[in-house]
């Protein structure tokens, strides 16, 4: 068994990484990719290659011996494929994982599923058509961020898909219904899944989700969340209306706001807080439109996008719930909101749904 001293809490990782380099286990089916990545990582100050594995089975056997801080994992690795390996890791050795993906349509779905299973982030695999140097720079940055993540053991069963034959019936909003904006960044997909799977379809609220994720991945994320949630969830489109018992996910690369007729507006206006879509942009728009019927939820993430939006919701009489440190993969974003005094309630993700339902019904 992997020793507890190697643990998986961010406080441990932070202190350990101040005295030694980040140890990386590279797992990839391609000998070319293993060679390319390991060569570059070995030349990077503060990072060392703990080991190389060509599939998940090898990786799982190596972990207790090489004791990595971070794992780079091929999404399509054979013999205990990437997703199977990740699920096993989250139970046995919950370590930060950065997925390497080919980023075609099939692997986009697998990559998003990996994020909901607990992977920290992903990068495109280097190939003959990509700028390898650019990919390596991105991977190194994400490895360093991942090394600071809190990855808790998976102590719950991943949700089964909602019965596809059971229709969902979102209804038009009523005056007393709440409009809830959920903001999430790094580590957010897993928290989103755990929250949305526990919310009832009959809840007197509608949900707008802003997850920091690039274009091409939000449609897949919305479909995966819809599969496990009683709510009707889809990627937002221009002109969509808000409905109770439903959730709209902001598309990657577009800010989401509401117009005077309460219809969804998507735009490519200036990047805010280094991101687009921005939690601040959507929360501010909802706060102005819905006043004290607006609510905010801040889940795992880095950065500060959501601090000003939470403040705007509270300024107009709404309330804000924040995920706590113990359950956040990355606590920087929730901590920023709490430190700014804009959190009405701080709860672990496993208590978030009940707390949110109670607040909605008050």
mmCIF file of C-alpha atoms in Angstrom:
data_model
loop_
_atom_site.group_PDB
_atom_site.id
_atom_site.type_symbol
_atom_site.label_atom_id
_atom_site.label_comp_id
_atom_site.label_asym_id
_atom_site.label_seq_id
_atom_site.Cartn_x
_atom_site.Cartn_y
_atom_site.Cartn_z
ATOM 1 C CA UNK A 1 0.000 0.000 0.000
ATOM 2 C CA UNK A 2 1.188 3.508 -0.780
ATOM 3 C CA UNK A 3 2.450 4.974 2.512
ATOM 4 C CA UNK A 4 0.360 7.651 4.190
ATOM 5 C CA UNK A 5 3.441 9.812 4.555
ATOM 6 C CA UNK A 6 3.389 10.347 0.792
ATOM 7 C CA UNK A 7 -0.064 11.693 1.072
ATOM 8 C CA UNK A 8 -2.487 13.401 -0.926
ATOM 9 C CA UNK A 9 -3.337 16.545 0.997
ATOM 10 C CA UNK A 10 -2.197 19.892 -0.341
ATOM 11 C CA UNK A 11 -0.637 20.923 2.955
ATOM 12 C CA UNK A 12 1.715 17.957 2.743
ATOM 13 C CA UNK A 13 2.535 18.532 -0.905
ATOM 14 C CA UNK A 14 3.243 22.234 -0.354
ATOM 15 C CA UNK A 15 5.736 21.568 2.422
ATOM 16 C CA UNK A 16 7.385 18.686 0.614
ATOM 17 C CA UNK A 17 7.836 20.628 -2.600
ATOM 18 C CA UNK A 18 9.632 23.444 -0.818
ATOM 19 C CA UNK A 19 12.507 21.065 -0.108
ATOM 20 C CA UNK A 20 12.637 18.840 -3.186
ATOM 21 C CA UNK A 21 11.770 18.737 -6.846
ATOM 22 C CA UNK A 22 8.494 17.571 -8.336
ATOM 23 C CA UNK A 23 8.735 13.872 -9.149
ATOM 24 C CA UNK A 24 6.803 12.980 -12.320
ATOM 25 C CA UNK A 25 5.736 9.555 -13.554
ATOM 26 C CA UNK A 26 5.199 9.633 -17.333
ATOM 27 C CA UNK A 27 2.631 7.103 -18.579
ATOM 28 C CA UNK A 28 2.182 6.870 -22.335
ATOM 29 C CA UNK A 29 1.708 4.146 -24.940
ATOM 30 C CA UNK A 30 3.964 5.998 -27.405
ATOM 31 C CA UNK A 31 7.698 5.474 -27.042
ATOM 32 C CA UNK A 32 8.211 8.739 -28.930
ATOM 33 C CA UNK A 33 6.063 10.658 -26.450
ATOM 34 C CA UNK A 34 7.734 9.039 -23.433
ATOM 35 C CA UNK A 35 11.159 9.935 -24.825
ATOM 36 C CA UNK A 36 10.174 13.496 -25.780
ATOM 37 C CA UNK A 37 8.509 14.300 -22.482
ATOM 38 C CA UNK A 38 11.119 12.673 -20.260
ATOM 39 C CA UNK A 39 13.975 14.392 -22.081
ATOM 40 C CA UNK A 40 12.381 17.819 -21.669
ATOM 41 C CA UNK A 41 11.309 17.245 -18.071
ATOM 42 C CA UNK A 42 14.800 16.092 -17.068
ATOM 43 C CA UNK A 43 16.161 19.371 -18.418
ATOM 44 C CA UNK A 44 13.673 21.426 -16.390
ATOM 45 C CA UNK A 45 14.817 22.837 -13.032
ATOM 46 C CA UNK A 46 12.632 21.718 -10.155
ATOM 47 C CA UNK A 47 11.283 18.649 -11.979
ATOM 48 C CA UNK A 48 12.648 15.116 -12.127
ATOM 49 C CA UNK A 49 11.347 12.042 -13.946
ATOM 50 C CA UNK A 50 10.501 9.414 -11.346
ATOM 51 C CA UNK A 51 9.729 6.749 -13.921
ATOM 52 C CA UNK A 52 8.314 5.809 -17.324
ATOM 53 C CA UNK A 53 5.435 3.414 -17.991
ATOM 54 C CA UNK A 54 3.818 2.402 -21.269
ATOM 55 C CA UNK A 55 0.397 1.605 -19.799
ATOM 56 C CA UNK A 56 -1.724 1.945 -16.698
ATOM 57 C CA UNK A 57 -0.965 -1.521 -15.417
ATOM 58 C CA UNK A 58 2.760 -0.772 -15.365
ATOM 59 C CA UNK A 59 2.151 2.601 -13.772
ATOM 60 C CA UNK A 60 0.063 1.216 -10.928
ATOM 61 C CA UNK A 61 2.756 -1.345 -10.158
ATOM 62 C CA UNK A 62 5.493 1.324 -10.185
ATOM 63 C CA UNK A 63 3.857 3.960 -7.999
ATOM 64 C CA UNK A 64 4.775 2.502 -4.564
ATOM 65 C CA UNK A 65 8.425 2.242 -5.634
ATOM 66 C CA UNK A 66 8.975 5.524 -7.500
ATOM 67 C CA UNK A 67 6.669 7.665 -5.301
ATOM 68 C CA UNK A 68 5.699 10.372 -7.820
ATOM 69 C CA UNK A 69 4.147 13.718 -6.904
ATOM 70 C CA UNK A 70 2.410 14.075 -10.296
ATOM 71 C CA UNK A 71 1.450 11.637 -13.060
ATOM 72 C CA UNK A 72 1.107 12.469 -16.751
ATOM 73 C CA UNK A 73 -1.350 9.949 -18.190
ATOM 74 C CA UNK A 74 -2.116 9.013 -21.769
ATOM 75 C CA UNK A 75 -5.902 9.166 -22.134
ATOM 76 C CA UNK A 76 -5.836 6.200 -24.524
ATOM 77 C CA UNK A 77 -3.217 4.042 -22.783
ATOM 78 C CA UNK A 78 -3.792 0.293 -23.442
ATOM 79 C CA UNK A 79 -3.879 -2.534 -20.854
ATOM 80 C CA UNK A 80 -5.864 -0.788 -18.171
ATOM 81 C CA UNK A 81 -6.730 2.263 -20.271
ATOM 82 C CA UNK A 82 -6.394 5.874 -19.181
ATOM 83 C CA UNK A 83 -9.832 6.204 -17.586
ATOM 84 C CA UNK A 84 -9.641 2.824 -15.841
ATOM 85 C CA UNK A 85 -6.190 3.706 -14.553
ATOM 86 C CA UNK A 86 -7.406 7.083 -13.317
ATOM 87 C CA UNK A 87 -10.355 5.554 -11.452
ATOM 88 C CA UNK A 88 -8.033 3.042 -9.789
ATOM 89 C CA UNK A 89 -5.584 5.805 -8.914
ATOM 90 C CA UNK A 90 -8.291 7.876 -7.260
ATOM 91 C CA UNK A 91 -9.008 4.963 -4.922
ATOM 92 C CA UNK A 92 -5.556 3.476 -4.329
ATOM 93 C CA UNK A 93 -3.104 6.309 -4.848
ATOM 94 C CA UNK A 94 -4.978 9.610 -5.210
ATOM 95 C CA UNK A 95 -2.314 11.724 -6.871
ATOM 96 C CA UNK A 96 -2.487 14.764 -9.155
ATOM 97 C CA UNK A 97 -2.896 13.654 -12.769
ATOM 98 C CA UNK A 98 -2.408 15.668 -15.957
ATOM 99 C CA UNK A 99 -4.039 13.967 -18.947
ATOM 100 C CA UNK A 100 -2.339 13.878 -22.343
ATOM 101 C CA UNK A 101 -4.896 13.736 -25.116
ATOM 102 C CA UNK A 102 -4.939 13.640 -28.911
ATOM 103 C CA UNK A 103 -7.863 16.076 -28.717
ATOM 104 C CA UNK A 104 -9.925 14.477 -31.472
ATOM 105 C CA UNK A 105 -13.685 14.083 -30.950
ATOM 106 C CA UNK A 106 -13.417 10.721 -29.203
ATOM 107 C CA UNK A 107 -10.560 11.722 -26.936
ATOM 108 C CA UNK A 108 -12.301 15.027 -26.091
ATOM 109 C CA UNK A 109 -15.081 12.997 -24.476
ATOM 110 C CA UNK A 110 -12.523 10.847 -22.633
ATOM 111 C CA UNK A 111 -10.603 13.907 -21.484
ATOM 112 C CA UNK A 112 -13.697 15.551 -20.029
ATOM 113 C CA UNK A 113 -14.667 12.299 -18.334
ATOM 114 C CA UNK A 114 -11.165 12.166 -16.857
ATOM 115 C CA UNK A 115 -11.651 15.660 -15.419
ATOM 116 C CA UNK A 116 -14.918 14.631 -13.760
ATOM 117 C CA UNK A 117 -13.142 11.560 -12.361
ATOM 118 C CA UNK A 118 -10.463 13.669 -10.696
ATOM 119 C CA UNK A 119 -7.748 14.585 -13.205
ATOM 120 C CA UNK A 120 -6.390 18.079 -12.566
ATOM 121 C CA UNK A 121 -5.872 19.270 -16.141
ATOM 122 C CA UNK A 122 -4.960 18.186 -19.658
ATOM 123 C CA UNK A 123 -2.689 19.089 -22.573
ATOM 124 C CA UNK A 124 -2.551 18.070 -26.214
ATOM 125 C CA UNK A 125 -0.084 15.298 -26.933
ATOM 126 C CA UNK A 126 2.897 16.464 -28.984
ATOM 127 C CA UNK A 127 2.837 15.215 -32.555
ATOM 128 C CA UNK A 128 4.476 15.926 -35.880
ATOM 129 C CA UNK A 129 1.853 18.613 -36.540
ATOM 130 C CA UNK A 130 2.153 20.405 -33.216
ATOM 131 C CA UNK A 131 4.754 22.749 -31.868
ATOM 132 C CA UNK A 132 6.381 20.360 -29.429
ATOM 133 C CA UNK A 133 8.167 23.140 -27.550
ATOM 134 C CA UNK A 134 4.861 24.938 -26.915
ATOM 135 C CA UNK A 135 3.232 21.741 -25.640
ATOM 136 C CA UNK A 136 6.164 21.080 -23.317
ATOM 137 C CA UNK A 137 6.003 24.598 -21.851
ATOM 138 C CA UNK A 138 2.269 24.172 -21.214
ATOM 139 C CA UNK A 139 2.775 20.720 -19.680
ATOM 140 C CA UNK A 140 5.516 21.930 -17.325
ATOM 141 C CA UNK A 141 3.320 24.774 -16.085
ATOM 142 C CA UNK A 142 0.427 22.394 -15.488
ATOM 143 C CA UNK A 143 2.627 19.847 -13.726
ATOM 144 C CA UNK A 144 3.797 22.538 -11.316
ATOM 145 C CA UNK A 145 0.224 23.636 -10.636
ATOM 146 C CA UNK A 146 -0.974 20.046 -10.277
ATOM 147 C CA UNK A 147 1.735 19.365 -7.693
ATOM 148 C CA UNK A 148 -0.036 21.826 -5.380
ATOM 149 C CA UNK A 149 -3.452 20.186 -5.736
ATOM 150 C CA UNK A 150 -5.328 18.399 -2.972
ATOM 151 C CA UNK A 151 -6.434 15.037 -4.308
ATOM 152 C CA UNK A 152 -8.577 13.120 -1.864
ATOM 153 C CA UNK A 153 -9.246 9.381 -2.061
ATOM 154 C CA UNK A 154 -12.424 8.464 -3.934
ATOM 155 C CA UNK A 155 -14.576 7.267 -1.055
ATOM 156 C CA UNK A 156 -17.805 7.345 -3.031
ATOM 157 C CA UNK A 157 -19.133 5.422 -6.028
ATOM 158 C CA UNK A 158 -19.166 7.375 -9.262
ATOM 159 C CA UNK A 159 -22.807 8.050 -10.195
ATOM 160 C CA UNK A 160 -24.643 5.778 -12.563
ATOM 161 C CA UNK A 161 -26.206 7.415 -15.591
ATOM 162 C CA UNK A 162 -29.686 8.825 -15.134
ATOM 163 C CA UNK A 163 -32.353 6.681 -16.786
ATOM 164 C CA UNK A 164 -32.295 7.831 -20.395
ATOM 165 C CA UNK A 165 -35.918 6.819 -20.804
ATOM 166 C CA UNK A 166 -37.105 9.055 -17.984
ATOM 167 C CA UNK A 167 -37.935 12.443 -19.504
ATOM 168 C CA UNK A 168 -36.826 15.642 -17.812
ATOM 169 C CA UNK A 169 -39.396 18.404 -17.524
ATOM 170 C CA UNK A 170 -37.875 21.808 -16.815
ATOM 171 C CA UNK A 171 -40.527 24.513 -16.492
ATOM 172 C CA UNK A 172 -40.633 28.286 -17.038
ATOM 173 C CA UNK A 173 -39.297 30.379 -14.191
ATOM 174 C CA UNK A 174 -41.687 31.789 -11.633
ATOM 175 C CA UNK A 175 -41.196 35.008 -9.728
ATOM 176 C CA UNK A 176 -40.150 33.256 -6.519
ATOM 177 C CA UNK A 177 -37.598 30.938 -8.215
ATOM 178 C CA UNK A 178 -33.870 31.450 -7.652
ATOM 179 C CA UNK A 179 -31.213 31.936 -10.333
ATOM 180 C CA UNK A 180 -27.990 30.220 -9.248
ATOM 181 C CA UNK A 181 -24.636 30.892 -10.904
ATOM 182 C CA UNK A 182 -22.043 28.181 -10.283
ATOM 183 C CA UNK A 183 -18.429 29.191 -10.866
ATOM 184 C CA UNK A 184 -15.590 26.675 -11.096
ATOM 185 C CA UNK A 185 -12.057 26.461 -12.391
ATOM 186 C CA UNK A 186 -9.241 23.904 -11.947
ATOM 187 C CA UNK A 187 -10.619 20.792 -10.268
ATOM 188 C CA UNK A 188 -14.138 22.059 -10.873
ATOM 189 C CA UNK A 189 -15.581 19.311 -13.096
ATOM 190 C CA UNK A 190 -15.388 16.718 -10.335
ATOM 191 C CA UNK A 191 -17.016 19.077 -7.835
ATOM 192 C CA UNK A 192 -19.664 20.026 -10.394
ATOM 193 C CA UNK A 193 -20.558 16.396 -10.934
ATOM 194 C CA UNK A 194 -20.852 15.706 -7.219
ATOM 195 C CA UNK A 195 -23.091 18.734 -6.725
ATOM 196 C CA UNK A 196 -25.358 18.394 -9.753
ATOM 197 C CA UNK A 197 -25.999 14.669 -9.331
ATOM 198 C CA UNK A 198 -27.557 15.436 -5.924
ATOM 199 C CA UNK A 199 -29.946 18.236 -6.896
ATOM 200 C CA UNK A 200 -33.605 17.262 -7.457
ATOM 201 C CA UNK A 201 -35.340 17.954 -10.761
ATOM 202 C CA UNK A 202 -38.183 19.696 -8.934
ATOM 203 C CA UNK A 203 -35.912 22.300 -7.328
ATOM 204 C CA UNK A 204 -37.408 25.837 -7.593
ATOM 205 C CA UNK A 205 -34.304 27.255 -9.238
ATOM 206 C CA UNK A 206 -32.395 27.475 -12.481
ATOM 207 C CA UNK A 207 -28.642 27.142 -12.819
ATOM 208 C CA UNK A 208 -26.022 28.843 -14.962
ATOM 209 C CA UNK A 209 -22.600 27.188 -14.869
ATOM 210 C CA UNK A 210 -19.313 28.873 -15.713
ATOM 211 C CA UNK A 211 -16.476 26.351 -15.784
ATOM 212 C CA UNK A 212 -13.081 27.553 -17.011
ATOM 213 C CA UNK A 213 -12.600 25.209 -19.956
ATOM 214 C CA UNK A 214 -11.481 25.814 -23.497
ATOM 215 C CA UNK A 215 -13.681 25.781 -26.578
ATOM 216 C CA UNK A 216 -14.610 22.304 -27.774
ATOM 217 C CA UNK A 217 -14.857 20.741 -24.320
ATOM 218 C CA UNK A 218 -17.868 22.412 -22.709
ATOM 219 C CA UNK A 219 -20.398 20.652 -24.936
ATOM 220 C CA UNK A 220 -18.992 17.291 -23.867
ATOM 221 C CA UNK A 221 -18.943 18.363 -20.209
ATOM 222 C CA UNK A 222 -22.587 19.460 -20.387
ATOM 223 C CA UNK A 223 -23.599 16.092 -21.864
ATOM 224 C CA UNK A 224 -21.708 14.171 -19.201
ATOM 225 C CA UNK A 225 -23.251 16.226 -16.412
ATOM 226 C CA UNK A 226 -26.698 15.762 -17.933
ATOM 227 C CA UNK A 227 -26.140 11.996 -17.924
ATOM 228 C CA UNK A 228 -25.686 11.904 -14.143
ATOM 229 C CA UNK A 229 -27.993 14.677 -12.949
ATOM 230 C CA UNK A 230 -31.778 14.854 -12.525
ATOM 231 C CA UNK A 231 -31.493 18.393 -13.937
ATOM 232 C CA UNK A 232 -31.703 19.016 -17.684
ATOM 233 C CA UNK A 233 -28.211 20.274 -18.536
ATOM 234 C CA UNK A 234 -26.949 21.593 -21.863
ATOM 235 C CA UNK A 235 -24.355 23.914 -23.304
ATOM 236 C CA UNK A 236 -25.884 27.373 -23.561
ATOM 237 C CA UNK A 237 -26.827 28.783 -26.956
ATOM 238 C CA UNK A 238 -27.671 32.319 -27.992
ATOM 239 C CA UNK A 239 -31.319 33.062 -27.149
ATOM 240 C CA UNK A 240 -31.796 30.237 -24.650
ATOM 241 C CA UNK A 241 -34.177 30.903 -21.766
ATOM 242 C CA UNK A 242 -33.674 30.028 -18.122
ATOM 243 C CA UNK A 243 -35.915 27.242 -16.806
ATOM 244 C CA UNK A 244 -36.416 25.758 -13.368
ATOM 245 C CA UNK A 245 -34.971 22.274 -13.044
ATOM 246 C CA UNK A 246 -32.413 23.001 -15.753
ATOM 247 C CA UNK A 247 -28.834 24.228 -16.082
ATOM 248 C CA UNK A 248 -26.991 26.011 -18.876
ATOM 249 C CA UNK A 249 -23.209 25.715 -19.204
ATOM 250 C CA UNK A 250 -21.310 28.671 -20.676
ATOM 251 C CA UNK A 251 -19.492 27.620 -23.871
ATOM 252 C CA UNK A 252 -15.709 27.724 -23.830
ATOM 253 C CA UNK A 253 -14.337 31.002 -25.192
ATOM 254 C CA UNK A 254 -17.565 33.001 -24.721
ATOM 255 C CA UNK A 255 -18.840 35.211 -21.912
ATOM 256 C CA UNK A 256 -22.449 34.515 -20.886
ATOM 257 C CA UNK A 257 -24.859 37.289 -19.850
ATOM 258 C CA UNK A 258 -28.624 37.926 -19.959
ATOM 259 C CA UNK A 259 -30.391 40.626 -21.962
ATOM 260 C CA UNK A 260 -33.425 42.778 -21.052
ATOM 261 C CA UNK A 261 -35.736 39.938 -22.119
ATOM 262 C CA UNK A 262 -33.882 37.464 -19.875
ATOM 263 C CA UNK A 263 -32.457 35.616 -22.876
ATOM 264 C CA UNK A 264 -28.921 34.216 -23.016
ATOM 265 C CA UNK A 265 -26.341 36.417 -24.719
ATOM 266 C CA UNK A 266 -22.943 35.004 -25.705
ATOM 267 C CA UNK A 267 -20.066 37.246 -26.716
ATOM 268 C CA UNK A 268 -16.316 37.416 -27.260
ATOM 269 C CA UNK A 269 -15.775 40.701 -25.452
ATOM 270 C CA UNK A 270 -12.523 41.298 -23.602
ATOM 271 C CA UNK A 271 -11.032 38.485 -21.545
ATOM 272 C CA UNK A 272 -11.659 39.080 -17.830
ATOM 273 C CA UNK A 273 -9.335 37.890 -15.091
ATOM 274 C CA UNK A 274 -7.376 36.050 -17.772
ATOM 275 C CA UNK A 275 -10.365 33.887 -18.760
ATOM 276 C CA UNK A 276 -13.374 33.719 -21.039
ATOM 277 C CA UNK A 277 -15.999 32.706 -20.010
ATOM 278 C CA UNK A 278 -15.709 34.659 -16.769
ATOM 279 C CA UNK A 279 -17.573 33.870 -13.566
ATOM 280 C CA UNK A 280 -17.526 37.570 -12.648
ATOM 281 C CA UNK A 281 -19.216 38.560 -15.912
ATOM 282 C CA UNK A 282 -22.074 36.069 -15.530
ATOM 283 C CA UNK A 283 -22.601 36.641 -11.810
ATOM 284 C CA UNK A 284 -22.728 40.407 -12.282
ATOM 285 C CA UNK A 285 -25.268 40.090 -15.092
ATOM 286 C CA UNK A 286 -27.498 37.745 -13.076
ATOM 287 C CA UNK A 287 -27.244 39.948 -9.977
ATOM 288 C CA UNK A 288 -28.414 42.996 -11.945
ATOM 289 C CA UNK A 289 -31.298 41.089 -13.576
ATOM 290 C CA UNK A 290 -32.573 39.097 -10.603
ATOM 291 C CA UNK A 291 -31.569 41.014 -7.470
ATOM 292 C CA UNK A 292 -32.127 39.056 -4.267
ATOM 293 C CA UNK A 293 -33.277 36.028 -6.282
ATOM 294 C CA UNK A 294 -29.692 35.607 -7.502
ATOM 295 C CA UNK A 295 -27.368 33.172 -5.765
ATOM 296 C CA UNK A 296 -23.746 32.192 -6.246
ATOM 297 C CA UNK A 297 -21.796 28.979 -5.760
ATOM 298 C CA UNK A 298 -18.003 28.903 -5.932
ATOM 299 C CA UNK A 299 -16.310 25.533 -6.389
ATOM 300 C CA UNK A 300 -12.696 24.360 -6.702
ATOM 301 C CA UNK A 301 -10.372 26.539 -8.735
ATOM 302 C CA UNK A 302 -7.379 28.815 -9.047
ATOM 303 C CA UNK A 303 -7.301 32.570 -9.514
ATOM 304 C CA UNK A 304 -9.820 35.160 -8.375
ATOM 305 C CA UNK A 305 -12.484 35.070 -11.097
ATOM 306 C CA UNK A 306 -15.686 35.028 -9.065
ATOM 307 C CA UNK A 307 -14.693 37.352 -6.221
ATOM 308 C CA UNK A 308 -16.224 40.460 -7.783
ATOM 309 C CA UNK A 309 -19.223 38.511 -9.048
ATOM 310 C CA UNK A 310 -19.921 37.113 -5.587
ATOM 311 C CA UNK A 311 -19.668 40.632 -4.178
ATOM 312 C CA UNK A 312 -22.191 41.862 -6.762
ATOM 313 C CA UNK A 313 -24.660 39.073 -5.919
ATOM 314 C CA UNK A 314 -24.460 39.921 -2.226
ATOM 315 C CA UNK A 315 -24.734 43.659 -2.945
ATOM 316 C CA UNK A 316 -28.130 43.033 -4.584
ATOM 317 C CA UNK A 317 -29.341 40.888 -1.691
ATOM 318 C CA UNK A 318 -28.390 37.415 -2.905
ATOM 319 C CA UNK A 319 -26.311 34.827 -1.071
ATOM 320 C CA UNK A 320 -23.128 32.916 -1.862
ATOM 321 C CA UNK A 321 -21.973 29.393 -0.926
ATOM 322 C CA UNK A 322 -18.318 28.382 -1.211
ATOM 323 C CA UNK A 323 -16.703 24.937 -1.293
ATOM 324 C CA UNK A 324 -14.442 24.377 1.697
ATOM 325 C CA UNK A 325 -10.702 23.691 1.697
ATOM 326 C CA UNK A 326 -11.003 20.061 2.745
ATOM 327 C CA UNK A 327 -12.914 19.017 -0.388
ATOM 328 C CA UNK A 328 -11.488 21.504 -2.922
ATOM 329 C CA UNK A 329 -8.917 20.154 -5.348
ATOM 330 C CA UNK A 330 -7.630 23.718 -5.665
ATOM 331 C CA UNK A 331 -8.689 26.079 -2.882
ATOM 332 C CA UNK A 332 -7.280 29.343 -4.264
ATOM 333 C CA UNK A 333 -10.548 30.520 -5.836
ATOM 334 C CA UNK A 334 -12.868 29.564 -2.953
ATOM 335 C CA UNK A 335 -10.355 31.021 -0.496
ATOM 336 C CA UNK A 336 -10.227 34.294 -2.441
ATOM 337 C CA UNK A 337 -14.006 34.670 -2.186
ATOM 338 C CA UNK A 338 -14.026 33.786 1.498
ATOM 339 C CA UNK A 339 -11.061 36.051 2.278
ATOM 340 C CA UNK A 340 -12.847 38.926 0.559
ATOM 341 C CA UNK A 341 -15.762 38.421 2.952
ATOM 342 C CA UNK A 342 -18.167 37.398 0.174
ATOM 343 C CA UNK A 343 -19.112 33.913 1.390
ATOM 344 C CA UNK A 344 -22.319 33.450 3.372
ATOM 345 C CA UNK A 345 -21.627 29.756 3.882
ATOM 346 C CA UNK A 346 -18.580 27.493 3.447
ATOM 347 C CA UNK A 347 -19.293 23.751 3.172
ATOM 348 C CA UNK A 348 -17.638 20.563 1.877
ATOM 349 C CA UNK A 349 -18.813 19.405 -1.516
ATOM 350 C CA UNK A 350 -20.648 16.397 -0.064
ATOM 351 C CA UNK A 351 -22.861 18.803 1.925
ATOM 352 C CA UNK A 352 -23.203 21.395 -0.822
ATOM 353 C CA UNK A 353 -26.433 20.120 -2.388
ATOM 354 C CA UNK A 354 -28.357 20.002 0.902
ATOM 355 C CA UNK A 355 -27.043 23.419 1.941
ATOM 356 C CA UNK A 356 -27.976 24.879 -1.435
ATOM 357 C CA UNK A 357 -31.471 23.338 -1.392
ATOM 358 C CA UNK A 358 -32.068 24.766 2.089
ATOM 359 C CA UNK A 359 -30.886 28.216 1.057
ATOM 360 C CA UNK A 360 -33.019 28.164 -2.106
ATOM 361 C CA UNK A 361 -36.121 27.268 -0.106
ATOM 362 C CA UNK A 362 -35.592 29.896 2.605
#
